[in-house]
PDB file of C-alpha atoms in Angstrom:
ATOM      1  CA  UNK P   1      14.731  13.054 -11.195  1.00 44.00           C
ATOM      2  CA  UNK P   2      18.059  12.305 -12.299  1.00 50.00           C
ATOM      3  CA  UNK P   3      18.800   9.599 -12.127  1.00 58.00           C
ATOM      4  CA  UNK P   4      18.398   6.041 -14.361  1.00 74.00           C
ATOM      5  CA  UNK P   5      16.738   3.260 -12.925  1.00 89.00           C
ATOM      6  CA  UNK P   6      19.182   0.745 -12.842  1.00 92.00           C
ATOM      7  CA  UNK P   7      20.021  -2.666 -12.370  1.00 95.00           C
ATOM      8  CA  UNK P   8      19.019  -2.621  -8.675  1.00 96.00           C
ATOM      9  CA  UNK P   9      15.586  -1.437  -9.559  1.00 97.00           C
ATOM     10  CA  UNK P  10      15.513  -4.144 -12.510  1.00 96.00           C
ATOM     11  CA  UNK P  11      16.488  -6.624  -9.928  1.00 97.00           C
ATOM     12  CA  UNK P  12      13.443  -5.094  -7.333  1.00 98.00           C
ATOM     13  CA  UNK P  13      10.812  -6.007 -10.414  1.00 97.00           C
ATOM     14  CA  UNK P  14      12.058  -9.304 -10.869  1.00 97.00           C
ATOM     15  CA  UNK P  15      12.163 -10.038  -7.102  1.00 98.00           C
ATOM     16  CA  UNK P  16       8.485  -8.723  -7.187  1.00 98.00           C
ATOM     17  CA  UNK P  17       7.647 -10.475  -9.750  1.00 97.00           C
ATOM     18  CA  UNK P  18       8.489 -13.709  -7.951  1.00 96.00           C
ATOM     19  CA  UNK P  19       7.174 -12.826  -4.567  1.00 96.00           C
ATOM     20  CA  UNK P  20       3.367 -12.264  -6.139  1.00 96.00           C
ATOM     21  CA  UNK P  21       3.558 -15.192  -8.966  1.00 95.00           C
ATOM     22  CA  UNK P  22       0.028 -16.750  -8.625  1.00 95.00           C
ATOM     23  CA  UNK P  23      -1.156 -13.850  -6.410  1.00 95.00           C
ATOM     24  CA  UNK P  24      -4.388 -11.518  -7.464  1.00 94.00           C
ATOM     25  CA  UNK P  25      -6.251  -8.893  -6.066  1.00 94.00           C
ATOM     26  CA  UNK P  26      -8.779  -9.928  -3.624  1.00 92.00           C
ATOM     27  CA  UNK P  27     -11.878 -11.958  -5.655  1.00 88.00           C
ATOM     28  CA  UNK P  28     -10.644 -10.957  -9.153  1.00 90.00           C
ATOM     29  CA  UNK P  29      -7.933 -12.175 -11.627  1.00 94.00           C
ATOM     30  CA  UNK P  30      -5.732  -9.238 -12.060  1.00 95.00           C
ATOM     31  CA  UNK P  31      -2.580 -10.222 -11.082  1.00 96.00           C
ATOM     32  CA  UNK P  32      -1.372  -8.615  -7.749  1.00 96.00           C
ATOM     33  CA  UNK P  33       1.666  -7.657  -9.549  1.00 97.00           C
ATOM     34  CA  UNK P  34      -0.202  -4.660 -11.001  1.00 97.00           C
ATOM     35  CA  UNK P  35      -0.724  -2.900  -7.340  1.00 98.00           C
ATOM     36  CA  UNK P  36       2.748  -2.678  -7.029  1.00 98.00           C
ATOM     37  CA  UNK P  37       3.801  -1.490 -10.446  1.00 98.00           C
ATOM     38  CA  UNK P  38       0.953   1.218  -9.730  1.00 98.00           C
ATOM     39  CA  UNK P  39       1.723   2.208  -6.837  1.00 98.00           C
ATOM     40  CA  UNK P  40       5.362   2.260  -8.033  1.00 98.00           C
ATOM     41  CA  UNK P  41       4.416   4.250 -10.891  1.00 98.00           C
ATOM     42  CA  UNK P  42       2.302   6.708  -8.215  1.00 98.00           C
ATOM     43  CA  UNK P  43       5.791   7.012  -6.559  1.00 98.00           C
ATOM     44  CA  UNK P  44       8.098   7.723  -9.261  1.00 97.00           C
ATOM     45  CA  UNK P  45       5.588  10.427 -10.727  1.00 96.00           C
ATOM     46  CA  UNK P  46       6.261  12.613  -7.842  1.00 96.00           C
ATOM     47  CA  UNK P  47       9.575  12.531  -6.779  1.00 95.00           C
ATOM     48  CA  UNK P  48      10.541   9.173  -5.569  1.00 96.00           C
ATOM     49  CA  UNK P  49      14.547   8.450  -5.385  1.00 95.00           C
ATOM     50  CA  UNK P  50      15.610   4.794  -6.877  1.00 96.00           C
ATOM     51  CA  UNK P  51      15.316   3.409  -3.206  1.00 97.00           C
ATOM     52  CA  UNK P  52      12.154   4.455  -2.664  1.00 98.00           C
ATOM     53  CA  UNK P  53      11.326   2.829  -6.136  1.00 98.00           C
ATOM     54  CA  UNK P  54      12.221  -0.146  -5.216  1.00 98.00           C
ATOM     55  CA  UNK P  55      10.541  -0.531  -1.930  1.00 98.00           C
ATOM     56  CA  UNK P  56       7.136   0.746  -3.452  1.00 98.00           C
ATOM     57  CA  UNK P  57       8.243  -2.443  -5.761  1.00 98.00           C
ATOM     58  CA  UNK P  58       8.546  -4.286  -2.508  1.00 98.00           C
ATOM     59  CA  UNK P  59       5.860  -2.621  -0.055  1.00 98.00           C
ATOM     60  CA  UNK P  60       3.823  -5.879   0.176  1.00 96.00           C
ATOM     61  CA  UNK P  61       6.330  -8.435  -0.228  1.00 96.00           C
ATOM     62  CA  UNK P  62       6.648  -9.206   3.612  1.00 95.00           C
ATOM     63  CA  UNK P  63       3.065  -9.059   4.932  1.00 92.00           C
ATOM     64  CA  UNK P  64       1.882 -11.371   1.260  1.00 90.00           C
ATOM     65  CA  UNK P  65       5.405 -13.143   0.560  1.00 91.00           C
ATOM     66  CA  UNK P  66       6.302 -14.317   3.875  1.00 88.00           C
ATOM     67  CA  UNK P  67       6.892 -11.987   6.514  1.00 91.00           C
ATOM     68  CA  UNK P  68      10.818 -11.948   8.469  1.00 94.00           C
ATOM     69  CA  UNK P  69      12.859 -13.919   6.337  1.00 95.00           C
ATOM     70  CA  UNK P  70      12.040 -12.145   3.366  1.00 95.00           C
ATOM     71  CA  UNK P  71      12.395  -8.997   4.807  1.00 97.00           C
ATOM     72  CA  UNK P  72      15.840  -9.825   5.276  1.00 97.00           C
ATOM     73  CA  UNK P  73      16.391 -11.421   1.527  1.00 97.00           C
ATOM     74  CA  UNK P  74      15.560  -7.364   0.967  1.00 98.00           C
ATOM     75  CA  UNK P  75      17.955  -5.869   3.244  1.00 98.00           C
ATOM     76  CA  UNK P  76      20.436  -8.580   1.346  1.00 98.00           C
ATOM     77  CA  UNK P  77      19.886  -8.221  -2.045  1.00 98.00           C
ATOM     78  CA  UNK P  78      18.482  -4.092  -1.511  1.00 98.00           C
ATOM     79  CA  UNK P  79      20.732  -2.584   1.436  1.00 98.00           C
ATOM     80  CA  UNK P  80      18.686  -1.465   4.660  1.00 98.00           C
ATOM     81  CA  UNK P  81      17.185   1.913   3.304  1.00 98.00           C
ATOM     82  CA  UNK P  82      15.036   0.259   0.898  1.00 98.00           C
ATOM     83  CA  UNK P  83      14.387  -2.439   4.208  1.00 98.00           C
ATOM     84  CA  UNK P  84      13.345   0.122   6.426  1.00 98.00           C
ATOM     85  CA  UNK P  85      10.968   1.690   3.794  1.00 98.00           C
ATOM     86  CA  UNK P  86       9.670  -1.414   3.602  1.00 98.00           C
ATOM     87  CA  UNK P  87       9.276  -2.629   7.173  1.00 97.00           C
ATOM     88  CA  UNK P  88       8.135   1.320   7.845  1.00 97.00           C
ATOM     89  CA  UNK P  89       4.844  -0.141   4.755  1.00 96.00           C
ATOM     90  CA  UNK P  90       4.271  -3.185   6.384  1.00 95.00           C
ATOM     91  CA  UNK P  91       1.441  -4.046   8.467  1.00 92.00           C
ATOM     92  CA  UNK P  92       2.309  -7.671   9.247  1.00 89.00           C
ATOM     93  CA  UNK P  93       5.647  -9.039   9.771  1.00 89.00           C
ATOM     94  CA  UNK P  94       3.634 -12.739  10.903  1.00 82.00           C
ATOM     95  CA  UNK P  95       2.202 -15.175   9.259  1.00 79.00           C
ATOM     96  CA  UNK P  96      -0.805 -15.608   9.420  1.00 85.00           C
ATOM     97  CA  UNK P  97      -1.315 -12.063  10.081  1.00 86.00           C
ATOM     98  CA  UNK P  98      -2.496 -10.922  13.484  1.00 90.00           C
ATOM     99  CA  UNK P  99      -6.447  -9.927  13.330  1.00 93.00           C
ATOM    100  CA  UNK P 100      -7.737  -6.964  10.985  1.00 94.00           C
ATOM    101  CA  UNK P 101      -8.271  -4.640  13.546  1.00 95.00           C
ATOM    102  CA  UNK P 102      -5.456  -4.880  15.557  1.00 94.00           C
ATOM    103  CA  UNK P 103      -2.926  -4.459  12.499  1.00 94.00           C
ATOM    104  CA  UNK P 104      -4.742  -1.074  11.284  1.00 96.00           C
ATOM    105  CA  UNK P 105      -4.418   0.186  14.477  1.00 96.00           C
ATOM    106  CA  UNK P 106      -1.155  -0.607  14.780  1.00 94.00           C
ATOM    107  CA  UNK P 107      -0.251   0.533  11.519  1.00 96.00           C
ATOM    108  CA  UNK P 108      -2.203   3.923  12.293  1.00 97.00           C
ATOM    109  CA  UNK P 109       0.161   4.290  15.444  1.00 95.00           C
ATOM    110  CA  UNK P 110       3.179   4.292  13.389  1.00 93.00           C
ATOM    111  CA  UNK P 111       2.079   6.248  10.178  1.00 95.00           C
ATOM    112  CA  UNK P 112       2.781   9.410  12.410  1.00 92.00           C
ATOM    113  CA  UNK P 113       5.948   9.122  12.507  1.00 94.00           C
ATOM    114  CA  UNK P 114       6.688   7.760   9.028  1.00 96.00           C
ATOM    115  CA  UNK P 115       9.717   8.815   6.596  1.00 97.00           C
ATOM    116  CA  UNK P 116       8.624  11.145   3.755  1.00 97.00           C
ATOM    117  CA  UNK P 117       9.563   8.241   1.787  1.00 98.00           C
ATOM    118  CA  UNK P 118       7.344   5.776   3.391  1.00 98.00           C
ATOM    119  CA  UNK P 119       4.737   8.399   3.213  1.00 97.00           C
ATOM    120  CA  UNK P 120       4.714   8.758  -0.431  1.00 98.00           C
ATOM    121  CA  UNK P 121       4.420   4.843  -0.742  1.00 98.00           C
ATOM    122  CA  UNK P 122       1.758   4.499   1.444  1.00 98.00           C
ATOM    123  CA  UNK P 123      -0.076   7.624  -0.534  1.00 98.00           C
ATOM    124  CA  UNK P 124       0.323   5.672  -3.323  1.00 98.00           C
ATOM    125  CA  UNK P 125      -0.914   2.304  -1.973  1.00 98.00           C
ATOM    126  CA  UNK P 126      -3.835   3.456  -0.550  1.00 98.00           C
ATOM    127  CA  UNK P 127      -4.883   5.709  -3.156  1.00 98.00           C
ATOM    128  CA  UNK P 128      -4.657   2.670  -5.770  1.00 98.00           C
ATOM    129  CA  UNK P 129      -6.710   0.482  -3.175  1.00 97.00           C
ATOM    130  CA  UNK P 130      -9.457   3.361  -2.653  1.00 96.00           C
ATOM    131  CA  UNK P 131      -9.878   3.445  -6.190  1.00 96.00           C
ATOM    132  CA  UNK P 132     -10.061   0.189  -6.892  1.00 96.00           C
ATOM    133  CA  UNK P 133     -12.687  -0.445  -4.058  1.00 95.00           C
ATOM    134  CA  UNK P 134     -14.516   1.776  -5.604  1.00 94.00           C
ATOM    135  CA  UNK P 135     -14.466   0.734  -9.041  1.00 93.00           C
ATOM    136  CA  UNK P 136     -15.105  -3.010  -7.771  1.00 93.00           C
ATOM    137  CA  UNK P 137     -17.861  -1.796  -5.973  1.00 92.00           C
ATOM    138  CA  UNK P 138     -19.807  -0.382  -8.820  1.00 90.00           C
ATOM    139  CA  UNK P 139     -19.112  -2.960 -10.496  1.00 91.00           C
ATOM    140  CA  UNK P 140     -20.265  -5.915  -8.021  1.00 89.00           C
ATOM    141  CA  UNK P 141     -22.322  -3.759  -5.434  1.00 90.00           C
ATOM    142  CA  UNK P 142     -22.273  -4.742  -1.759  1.00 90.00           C
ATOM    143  CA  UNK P 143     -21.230  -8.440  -2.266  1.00 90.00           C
ATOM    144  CA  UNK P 144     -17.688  -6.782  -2.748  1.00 89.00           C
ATOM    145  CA  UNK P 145     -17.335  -6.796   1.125  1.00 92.00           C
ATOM    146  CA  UNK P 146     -17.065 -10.461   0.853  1.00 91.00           C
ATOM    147  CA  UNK P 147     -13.852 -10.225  -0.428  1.00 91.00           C
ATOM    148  CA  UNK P 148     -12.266  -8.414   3.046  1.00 92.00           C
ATOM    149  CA  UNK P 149     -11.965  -8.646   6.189  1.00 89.00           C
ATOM    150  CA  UNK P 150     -13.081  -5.216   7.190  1.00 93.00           C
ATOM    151  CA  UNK P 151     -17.095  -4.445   5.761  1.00 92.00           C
ATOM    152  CA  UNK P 152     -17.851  -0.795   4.174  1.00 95.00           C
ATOM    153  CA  UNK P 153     -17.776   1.104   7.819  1.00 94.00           C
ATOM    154  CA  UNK P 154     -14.469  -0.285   9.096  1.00 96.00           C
ATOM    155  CA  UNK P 155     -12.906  -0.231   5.428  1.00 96.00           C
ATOM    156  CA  UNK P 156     -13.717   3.880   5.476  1.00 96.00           C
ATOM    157  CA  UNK P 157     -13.046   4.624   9.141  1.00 97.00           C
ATOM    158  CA  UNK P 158      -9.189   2.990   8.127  1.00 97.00           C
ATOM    159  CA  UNK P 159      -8.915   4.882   4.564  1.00 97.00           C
ATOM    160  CA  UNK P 160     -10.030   8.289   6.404  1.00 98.00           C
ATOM    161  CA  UNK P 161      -7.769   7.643   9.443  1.00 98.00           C
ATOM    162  CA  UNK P 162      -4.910   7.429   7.324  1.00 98.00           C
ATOM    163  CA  UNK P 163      -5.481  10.390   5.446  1.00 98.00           C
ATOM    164  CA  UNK P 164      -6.056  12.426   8.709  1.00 97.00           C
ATOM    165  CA  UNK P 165      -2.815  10.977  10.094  1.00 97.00           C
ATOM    166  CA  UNK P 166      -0.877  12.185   7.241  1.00 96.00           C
ATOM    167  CA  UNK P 167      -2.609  15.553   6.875  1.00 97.00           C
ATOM    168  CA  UNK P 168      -0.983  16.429  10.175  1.00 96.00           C
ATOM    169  CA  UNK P 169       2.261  17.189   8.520  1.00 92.00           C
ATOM    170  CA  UNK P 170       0.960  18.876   5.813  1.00 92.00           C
ATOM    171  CA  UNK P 171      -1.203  18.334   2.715  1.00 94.00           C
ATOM    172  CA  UNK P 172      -0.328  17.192  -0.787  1.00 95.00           C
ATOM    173  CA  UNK P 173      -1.567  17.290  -3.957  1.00 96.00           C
ATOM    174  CA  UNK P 174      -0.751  13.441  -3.744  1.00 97.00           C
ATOM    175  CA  UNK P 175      -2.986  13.525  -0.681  1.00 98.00           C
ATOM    176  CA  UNK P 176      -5.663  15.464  -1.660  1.00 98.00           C
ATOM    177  CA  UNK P 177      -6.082  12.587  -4.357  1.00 97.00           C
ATOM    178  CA  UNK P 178      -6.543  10.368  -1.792  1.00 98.00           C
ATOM    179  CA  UNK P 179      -8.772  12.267   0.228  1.00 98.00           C
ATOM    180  CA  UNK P 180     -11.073  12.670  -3.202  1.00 97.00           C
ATOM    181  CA  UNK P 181     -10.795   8.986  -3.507  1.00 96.00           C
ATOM    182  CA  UNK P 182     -11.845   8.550   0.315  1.00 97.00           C
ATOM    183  CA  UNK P 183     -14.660  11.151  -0.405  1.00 96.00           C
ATOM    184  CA  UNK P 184     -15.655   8.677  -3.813  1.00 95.00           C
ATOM    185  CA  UNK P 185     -16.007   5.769  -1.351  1.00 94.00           C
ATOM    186  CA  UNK P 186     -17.909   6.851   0.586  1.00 93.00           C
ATOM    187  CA  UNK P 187     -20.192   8.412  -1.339  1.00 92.00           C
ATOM    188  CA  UNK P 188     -20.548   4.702  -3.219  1.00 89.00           C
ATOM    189  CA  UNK P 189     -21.757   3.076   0.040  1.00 86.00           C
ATOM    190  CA  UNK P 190     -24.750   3.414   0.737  1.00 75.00           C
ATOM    191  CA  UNK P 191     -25.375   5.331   4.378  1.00 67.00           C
ATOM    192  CA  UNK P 192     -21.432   5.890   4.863  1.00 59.00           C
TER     193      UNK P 192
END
C-alpha cells in the first residue's frame, strides 16, 4: 500500500462516527462503531485502496443511518467510487427495510456481479458478523436468535450462500476465513 490515509479517510471516520452515535450491535453494548472499524481494518490488511477504506468505513451507513439521502451526503462529501462501493454493500436503501428474506435474496442476486472492491468489504463484514455470532452464541446459547430476524437455519443458509457466491470467482485466503467461520457456526448450533 502506498499510500497515506488522508484527510478524506479522516473525514470517512468522523462521518461514521456520527452516522452510528447511540447505535450497538444487536442485544449488546458494544458500540456499532466497532463493526466498521473491523471490518475496515479486515480491508486495509489485504490490499484495500483509500476509497475502498472509506466505504468499508461507510458500508452500513445507508441501510442503519438513513437510506437515499445519505447515500448521497457520501457521493458529496466522498465522490461516487466510494458511493458505488457503498450502494454495491447495501442491502436496504428504505426505511424501514423491506422484509429479511427478501433483502438477502436480493442482496445474493447482486453479490455475483460485485466489484473486487465491494467483494473485499463484504468478506470483511461478514466474516466479523460470523464471528461474532458465534462468540455471542457461546456466550448466551440459543436465546441469541432473539436478537435477529433470521433464527440459526436461515442465519447459516445466508452466511453459506454468500460464501458460495463469491467462491465462483475464485477463492481467497480472505475467504477461506470466512468459510472456517461459516464452518464454526455451524458447528455451534445445535443440528445445523
Amino acid at each position: 500500500m502506498d499510500f497515506p490515509l488522508g484527510p478524506r479517510f479522516q473525514m470517512a471516520m468522523a462521518f461514521a462516527a456520527r452516522v452510528h452515535t447511540g447505535q450497538f450491535r444487536k442485544g449488546t453494548t458494544v458500540p456499532y462503531l466497532s463493526h466498521v472499524l473491523a471490518v475496515t481494518a479486515t480491508a486495509l490488511e489485504n490490499g484495500a485502496g483509500e476509497d475502498v477504506a472509506i466505504a468499508s468505513l461507510l458500508h452500513d451507513a445507508v441501510e442503519d443511518g438513513g437510506g437515499l439521502p445519505v447515500l448521497e451526503e457520501i457521493r458529496a462529501r466522498f465522490g461516487p467510487a466510494v458511493a458505488d462501493l457503498v450502494l454495491e454493500c447495501t442491502d436496504a436503501l428504505s426505511v424501514p427495510k423491506p422484509p429479511w428474506r427478501q433483502r438477502k435474496e436480493a442482496y445474493l442476486a447482486h453479490l455475483a456481479e460485485a466489484s473486487d472492491g465491494a467483494r473485499l468489504i463484504v468478506l470483511g463484514d461478514k466474516l466479523h458478523n460470523c464471528r461474532s455470532l458465534v462468540r455471542d452464541l457461546r456466550a448466551c446459547g440459543p436465546a441469541l436468535w432473539a436478537r435477529f430476524n433470521a433464527g440459526p437455519g436461515e442465519t447459516v443458509w445466508y452466511y453459506r450462500s454468500v460464501v458460495d457466491i463469491l467462491a465462483r470467482r475464485g477463492r481467497t485466503p480472505l475467504l477461506e476465513e470466512l468459510d472456517a467461520a461459516v464452518e464454526e457456526l455451524e458447528r455451534a448450533i445445535p443440528g445445523a
